[in-house]
Amino acid sequence: MFQQRDPVSLSGSAFERGLQQQKRNPNTVQAVRDATLQRVHQARAEGLLDSAGEVYLQAQRQFAKMHDPQSLKELKGIAQGFGLEENLLFEHLHLAVLRDHKRCGGIDQDGCSAWAVNNSAQGPLVVKNRDFAGSHTAIQRVFSHQGDDIKTGSVLCIGSLGSPGAYSSGMNASGLALVDTQVGSRDHGIGWLRYFLMTRLLAQCHTVDEAITFIRTRTHAGGGTLVMADINGTVAAVELGHRHISIETAPRAWRSNHFISEKLHQQTYPTDGDSISKSSLERFAVLKNRIPDGDWSIEQAIALMKSHKDTEIYGSLCQHPEGHGSLTISSAIYDVKRRELYFSGPNPCISPWYHYALNGHSQKHLTVRER
């Protein structure tokens, strides 16, 4: 059961917010170090961090210094707080890209099912099941961010201690919410890492249209999708490659862990035996069959995200680990109109749901109650 009922409140500069992760969670240092070092050491053992990988990471650091210094400042604060090397944390955030470069091993277990609708009973909803390595369950948190670099007032997001900003999903006080999914892709290069991009979109963009403009005018590292909605009811699904991006706007949108657009679908790596790839098509079919129809509500969204193959005709969205595979470590439903988050984790089929209300659209008055 997810025990952290209150959000981790972070304020000040990007560096200060990074440093406060450890200060607000002083008993988690070893858990953060273990979860991070385990994945990086595995990556090194499987050859991802060879000379070619180091060249790529160096170019990515230079790109981030030029285009996104705030994320690097936050990363520096996180590293200092948890006693980790900043470069190691930077490597950790790029493991999925490095894995695609080598196409080896089961390094990254980041799956996820995401969708958004513009017209539920509560207005626009943005929803995600976060499928990830079980080691992140203990260090997953709901964060609130305030700082001079956040032009949208404040941000409420779900991520992991030891990682910056919106490492999984988020919503800002202007009423823009977004979630992501990982995609194994051939289309990578030097550009905006998705985790940095998500944080910056929430900090700077008030609407989906602004976010789309930001995305169109930047170069991206590639790999992954974004699903988003805003208070105006605009919904979009974005597929991120390096050479190509695809942007779909529609009343309802959904994605799992493969590209579907004409530009990018052939860039998705085929299933190679890992649990995420094998379930992506099935989970996408669930969303395709369920999302277009019906009058959605918070209650209906909860029922869908905790569904299983043995009880639902279309298959399972709530993932349970097989061997060392990933599991659904959380489920998030963003009620954009009311600036509210419904959260459960791990495995929403068995964990309680919590409600986070952004009263007055200000993190200073955040309230929490169990649903």
Coordinates of C-alpha atoms in Angstrom, one line a residue:
M1 CA 0.0 0.0 0.0
F2 CA 1.2 3.5 -0.8
Q3 CA 1.8 5.1 2.6
Q4 CA 2.8 8.6 1.7
R5 CA -0.4 10.5 2.0
D6 CA 0.9 14.0 1.6
P7 CA 2.8 15.3 -1.4
V8 CA 6.5 16.1 -1.1
S9 CA 6.5 19.9 -1.1
L10 CA 9.5 21.3 -3.0
S11 CA 10.0 25.1 -3.4
G12 CA 12.7 27.5 -4.4
S13 CA 15.2 27.3 -7.3
A14 CA 15.5 24.1 -9.3
F15 CA 18.7 23.2 -7.4
E16 CA 16.9 23.8 -4.1
R17 CA 14.0 21.6 -5.1
G18 CA 16.3 18.9 -6.1
L19 CA 18.2 19.1 -2.7
Q20 CA 14.9 19.1 -0.8
Q21 CA 14.0 15.6 -2.1
Q22 CA 16.4 14.1 0.4
K23 CA 15.7 16.6 3.2
R24 CA 11.9 15.9 3.0
N25 CA 12.6 12.1 2.9
P26 CA 15.7 11.6 5.1
N27 CA 15.1 7.8 5.6
T28 CA 15.1 7.0 1.9
V29 CA 18.7 7.6 1.0
Q30 CA 19.7 3.9 0.8
A31 CA 16.5 2.9 -1.1
V32 CA 17.2 5.7 -3.7
R33 CA 20.8 4.7 -4.0
D34 CA 19.9 1.0 -4.4
A35 CA 17.2 1.6 -7.0
T36 CA 19.5 3.8 -9.0
L37 CA 22.8 2.0 -8.8
Q38 CA 21.2 -1.4 -9.5
R39 CA 19.9 -0.3 -12.9
V40 CA 23.1 1.6 -13.8
H41 CA 25.4 -1.3 -12.8
Q42 CA 23.2 -3.7 -14.8
A43 CA 23.5 -1.4 -17.8
R44 CA 27.3 -1.2 -17.5
A45 CA 27.5 -5.0 -17.2
E46 CA 25.5 -5.4 -20.4
G47 CA 27.7 -3.0 -22.3
L48 CA 25.4 0.0 -22.7
L49 CA 27.9 2.4 -21.3
D50 CA 30.7 1.7 -23.7
S51 CA 32.7 4.4 -25.6
A52 CA 29.9 5.1 -28.0
G53 CA 27.4 5.4 -25.1
E54 CA 29.8 7.9 -23.4
V55 CA 30.1 10.0 -26.5
Y56 CA 26.3 10.1 -26.8
L57 CA 25.9 11.1 -23.1
Q58 CA 28.5 13.8 -23.4
A59 CA 26.7 15.3 -26.4
Q60 CA 23.4 15.1 -24.4
R61 CA 25.0 16.9 -21.5
Q62 CA 26.1 19.7 -23.8
F63 CA 22.7 19.9 -25.3
A64 CA 21.0 20.1 -21.9
K65 CA 23.4 22.8 -20.7
M66 CA 22.5 24.9 -23.7
H67 CA 18.7 24.3 -23.9
D68 CA 17.6 23.1 -20.4
P69 CA 19.9 24.3 -17.6
Q70 CA 17.1 24.2 -15.0
S71 CA 16.8 20.4 -15.3
L72 CA 20.6 20.0 -14.8
K73 CA 20.4 22.3 -11.7
E74 CA 17.7 20.1 -10.3
L75 CA 19.7 17.0 -11.0
K76 CA 22.7 18.5 -9.3
G77 CA 20.6 19.1 -6.1
I78 CA 19.3 15.6 -6.2
A79 CA 22.8 14.1 -6.6
Q80 CA 24.1 16.2 -3.7
G81 CA 21.2 15.3 -1.4
F82 CA 21.4 11.5 -2.0
G83 CA 25.2 11.3 -2.2
L84 CA 25.3 10.2 -5.8
E85 CA 27.4 11.3 -8.8
E86 CA 25.5 13.8 -11.0
N87 CA 26.8 12.0 -14.1
L88 CA 25.5 8.7 -12.8
L89 CA 22.0 10.2 -12.4
F90 CA 22.2 11.6 -15.9
E91 CA 23.2 8.1 -17.2
H92 CA 20.2 6.6 -15.3
L93 CA 17.7 8.9 -17.0
H94 CA 19.1 7.8 -20.4
L95 CA 19.1 4.1 -19.9
A96 CA 16.1 3.5 -22.2
V97 CA 17.8 5.4 -25.1
L98 CA 21.1 3.6 -24.5
R99 CA 19.3 0.3 -24.5
D100 CA 17.7 1.1 -27.9
H101 CA 21.2 2.1 -29.2
K102 CA 22.5 -1.4 -28.3
R103 CA 19.2 -3.2 -28.4
C104 CA 20.4 -5.6 -25.7
G105 CA 19.1 -6.9 -22.4
G106 CA 16.0 -6.0 -20.3
I107 CA 17.4 -2.9 -18.8
D108 CA 14.4 -0.7 -18.8
Q109 CA 11.1 -2.0 -17.5
D110 CA 9.1 1.2 -18.1
G111 CA 5.8 0.3 -19.7
C112 CA 2.6 2.2 -19.0
S113 CA -0.9 2.7 -20.5
A114 CA -2.2 6.2 -21.0
W115 CA -5.3 8.0 -22.2
A116 CA -7.2 11.2 -22.1
V117 CA -10.8 12.4 -22.9
N118 CA -12.2 15.9 -23.3
N119 CA -15.7 15.2 -21.9
S120 CA -16.1 13.1 -18.8
A121 CA -18.7 13.7 -16.1
Q122 CA -16.0 15.9 -14.4
G123 CA -14.6 17.4 -17.7
P124 CA -11.3 16.6 -19.3
L125 CA -9.4 13.6 -17.7
V126 CA -5.8 12.4 -18.2
V127 CA -5.1 8.9 -17.0
K128 CA -2.1 6.6 -16.7
N129 CA -1.0 3.3 -15.2
R130 CA 2.7 3.5 -14.5
D131 CA 4.3 0.1 -15.1
F132 CA 7.9 0.1 -13.9
A133 CA 10.6 -1.8 -12.0
G134 CA 9.3 -2.8 -8.5
S135 CA 12.3 -1.2 -6.9
H136 CA 10.7 2.2 -7.5
T137 CA 7.6 1.4 -5.5
A138 CA 9.2 2.4 -2.2
I139 CA 10.6 5.7 -3.6
Q140 CA 7.6 6.8 -5.7
R141 CA 6.0 10.0 -4.5
V142 CA 3.5 12.7 -5.4
F143 CA 5.4 16.0 -5.5
S144 CA 4.4 19.6 -5.5
H145 CA 6.8 22.1 -7.1
Q146 CA 6.9 25.9 -6.8
G147 CA 9.7 28.2 -8.0
D148 CA 10.6 31.2 -10.1
D149 CA 11.3 29.0 -13.1
I150 CA 7.7 27.6 -13.0
K151 CA 5.8 30.1 -15.0
T152 CA 2.5 28.3 -14.6
G153 CA 2.2 28.9 -10.9
S154 CA 2.8 25.4 -9.5
V155 CA 3.1 21.8 -10.6
L156 CA 1.7 18.6 -9.0
C157 CA 3.5 15.5 -10.4
I158 CA 4.2 11.8 -9.8
G159 CA 7.8 10.6 -10.0
S160 CA 10.5 8.9 -8.0
L161 CA 12.9 10.2 -5.4
G162 CA 16.3 10.5 -7.2
S163 CA 14.7 11.7 -10.4
P164 CA 13.8 15.2 -11.5
G165 CA 10.4 16.8 -12.0
A166 CA 7.7 15.0 -13.8
Y167 CA 9.3 11.6 -14.1
S168 CA 6.0 9.9 -14.9
S169 CA 3.2 12.5 -15.1
G170 CA 2.0 15.9 -13.9
M171 CA -0.5 18.8 -13.9
N172 CA 0.0 22.5 -13.5
A173 CA -2.1 25.2 -11.9
S174 CA -3.1 26.5 -15.4
G175 CA -4.9 23.2 -16.0
L176 CA -2.5 21.4 -18.3
A177 CA -2.0 17.7 -17.5
L178 CA 0.3 15.2 -19.3
V179 CA 1.4 11.6 -19.0
D180 CA 4.0 9.6 -20.9
T181 CA 4.8 6.1 -22.1
Q182 CA 8.1 4.5 -23.1
V183 CA 8.6 3.2 -26.6
G184 CA 11.6 1.1 -27.8
S185 CA 12.6 3.0 -30.9
R186 CA 15.2 3.1 -33.7
D187 CA 14.7 6.9 -34.1
H188 CA 17.1 8.5 -31.5
G189 CA 19.5 11.3 -31.5
I190 CA 20.8 14.4 -29.6
G191 CA 17.9 16.4 -28.2
W192 CA 15.4 16.9 -25.5
L193 CA 15.1 13.9 -23.1
R194 CA 11.4 13.1 -22.5
Y195 CA 11.7 13.4 -18.8
F196 CA 13.2 16.9 -19.0
L197 CA 10.7 17.8 -21.7
M198 CA 7.7 16.9 -19.5
T199 CA 9.0 19.0 -16.6
R200 CA 9.6 22.0 -18.8
L201 CA 6.2 21.8 -20.5
L202 CA 4.4 21.8 -17.2
A203 CA 6.6 24.7 -16.0
Q204 CA 6.1 26.9 -19.1
C205 CA 3.0 25.9 -21.0
H206 CA -0.6 26.8 -20.0
T207 CA -2.4 24.9 -22.7
V208 CA -2.0 21.9 -25.0
D209 CA -1.6 24.3 -28.0
E210 CA 1.4 25.9 -26.2
A211 CA 2.8 22.5 -25.4
I212 CA 2.5 21.4 -29.1
T213 CA 4.2 24.6 -30.3
F214 CA 7.1 24.0 -27.8
I215 CA 7.4 20.4 -29.0
R216 CA 7.3 21.2 -32.7
T217 CA 10.1 23.8 -32.4
R218 CA 12.5 21.6 -30.5
T219 CA 14.7 18.6 -31.4
H220 CA 14.1 15.5 -29.4
A221 CA 16.2 12.5 -28.2
G222 CA 13.3 10.3 -29.3
G223 CA 11.5 7.3 -27.8
G224 CA 8.1 7.6 -26.1
T225 CA 4.8 9.2 -26.3
L226 CA 2.9 12.0 -24.4
V227 CA -0.9 12.1 -23.9
M228 CA -2.2 15.5 -22.6
A229 CA -5.3 17.6 -22.1
D230 CA -6.1 21.0 -20.8
I231 CA -8.9 22.9 -19.1
N232 CA -10.2 24.0 -22.6
G233 CA -10.9 20.4 -23.5
T234 CA -8.1 20.1 -26.0
V235 CA -6.6 16.6 -26.1
A236 CA -3.4 15.5 -27.9
A237 CA -1.2 12.4 -28.3
V238 CA 2.4 13.0 -29.3
E239 CA 4.9 10.4 -30.6
L240 CA 8.4 11.5 -30.1
G241 CA 11.2 10.5 -32.5
H242 CA 14.4 12.3 -33.2
R243 CA 14.0 12.7 -37.0
H244 CA 10.2 12.7 -36.8
I245 CA 7.4 13.6 -34.4
S246 CA 3.7 12.9 -34.8
I247 CA 1.0 15.0 -33.2
E248 CA -2.7 13.8 -33.1
T249 CA -5.4 16.0 -31.7
A250 CA -8.8 14.4 -31.1
P251 CA -11.5 14.4 -28.5
R252 CA -10.0 11.1 -27.1
A253 CA -6.5 9.7 -27.3
W254 CA -4.6 6.7 -26.0
R255 CA -1.2 5.1 -26.2
S256 CA 0.8 2.1 -24.8
N257 CA 4.3 1.2 -25.7
H258 CA 4.6 1.3 -29.4
F259 CA 4.2 3.9 -32.1
I260 CA 1.1 3.9 -34.3
S261 CA 1.5 6.9 -36.5
E262 CA 2.4 6.6 -40.2
K263 CA 5.7 8.5 -39.6
L264 CA 6.9 6.4 -36.7
H265 CA 5.2 3.0 -36.5
Q266 CA 8.0 1.3 -38.4
Q267 CA 10.5 2.8 -35.9
T268 CA 9.2 0.7 -33.0
Y269 CA 11.4 -2.1 -32.1
P270 CA 9.6 -5.5 -32.5
T271 CA 8.8 -7.7 -29.5
D272 CA 12.0 -9.3 -28.3
G273 CA 10.6 -11.3 -25.4
D274 CA 10.3 -8.8 -22.6
S275 CA 7.0 -8.5 -20.8
I276 CA 6.4 -4.8 -21.7
S277 CA 6.7 -5.4 -25.4
K278 CA 4.5 -8.5 -25.4
S279 CA 1.7 -6.8 -23.5
S280 CA 1.8 -3.4 -25.4
L281 CA -0.4 -4.5 -28.3
E282 CA -2.9 -6.1 -25.9
R283 CA -3.1 -3.1 -23.6
F284 CA -3.5 -0.8 -26.6
A285 CA -6.4 -3.0 -27.8
V286 CA -8.0 -2.6 -24.3
L287 CA -7.8 1.2 -24.7
K288 CA -8.9 1.2 -28.3
N289 CA -12.0 -0.8 -27.4
R290 CA -12.9 1.0 -24.3
I291 CA -11.9 4.7 -24.6
P292 CA -13.9 5.8 -27.7
D293 CA -17.3 4.8 -26.2
G294 CA -19.2 5.6 -23.1
D295 CA -19.6 8.6 -20.8
W296 CA -16.5 8.6 -18.6
S297 CA -16.3 9.5 -15.0
I298 CA -13.6 9.2 -12.2
E299 CA -15.3 6.0 -11.0
Q300 CA -15.3 4.4 -14.5
A301 CA -11.7 5.4 -15.0
I302 CA -10.7 3.7 -11.8
A303 CA -12.6 0.5 -12.8
L304 CA -10.8 0.4 -16.1
M305 CA -7.3 1.0 -14.7
K306 CA -7.6 -1.8 -12.2
S307 CA -9.0 -4.3 -14.7
H308 CA -7.6 -7.8 -15.3
K309 CA -7.7 -10.3 -18.1
D310 CA -9.6 -12.8 -16.0
T311 CA -12.4 -10.3 -15.2
E312 CA -12.5 -8.0 -18.3
I313 CA -13.3 -9.2 -21.8
Y314 CA -10.5 -7.1 -23.5
G315 CA -7.5 -7.9 -21.3
S316 CA -5.5 -6.5 -18.4
L317 CA -4.3 -3.0 -17.7
C318 CA -3.3 -3.6 -14.1
Q319 CA 0.0 -5.5 -14.5
H320 CA 1.4 -7.9 -12.0
P321 CA 5.1 -9.1 -12.2
E322 CA 6.1 -12.3 -13.9
G323 CA 9.5 -13.2 -12.7
H324 CA 11.5 -10.0 -12.7
G325 CA 9.1 -8.1 -14.9
S326 CA 7.5 -4.8 -14.1
L327 CA 4.3 -4.2 -12.3
T328 CA 1.8 -1.3 -12.1
I329 CA 3.4 0.7 -9.4
S330 CA 0.7 3.4 -9.5
S331 CA -2.4 4.6 -11.3
A332 CA -3.1 8.3 -11.7
I333 CA -6.3 10.1 -12.9
Y334 CA -6.0 13.9 -13.4
D335 CA -9.2 15.9 -13.2
V336 CA -8.1 18.9 -15.2
K337 CA -11.1 21.2 -14.6
R338 CA -10.9 20.9 -10.8
R339 CA -7.1 20.5 -10.7
E340 CA -7.4 17.3 -8.8
L341 CA -5.5 14.0 -8.8
Y342 CA -6.8 10.6 -7.9
F343 CA -3.9 8.3 -7.1
S344 CA -3.4 4.6 -6.1
G345 CA -0.3 2.5 -5.9
P346 CA 1.0 -0.1 -6.2
N347 CA -1.5 -2.1 -8.2
P348 CA -4.8 -0.1 -8.1
C349 CA -6.7 -3.4 -7.9
I350 CA -5.7 -3.8 -4.3
S351 CA -4.4 -0.4 -3.1
P352 CA -6.6 2.4 -1.8
W353 CA -7.1 5.5 -3.8
Y354 CA -6.2 9.0 -2.6
H355 CA -7.4 12.3 -3.7
Y356 CA -5.2 15.4 -4.0
A357 CA -7.1 18.7 -4.5
L358 CA -5.3 21.8 -5.8
N359 CA -7.6 24.2 -4.0
G360 CA -7.6 27.6 -5.4
H361 CA -5.2 26.3 -8.0
S362 CA -2.3 26.8 -5.6
Q363 CA 0.0 24.2 -4.1
K364 CA 0.0 26.3 -0.9
H365 CA -3.5 25.0 -0.2
L366 CA -3.1 21.4 -1.2
T367 CA -5.4 19.0 0.7
V368 CA -5.4 15.3 0.8
R369 CA -8.0 12.7 1.7
E370 CA -8.5 9.0 1.2
R371 CA -11.1 8.1 -1.3

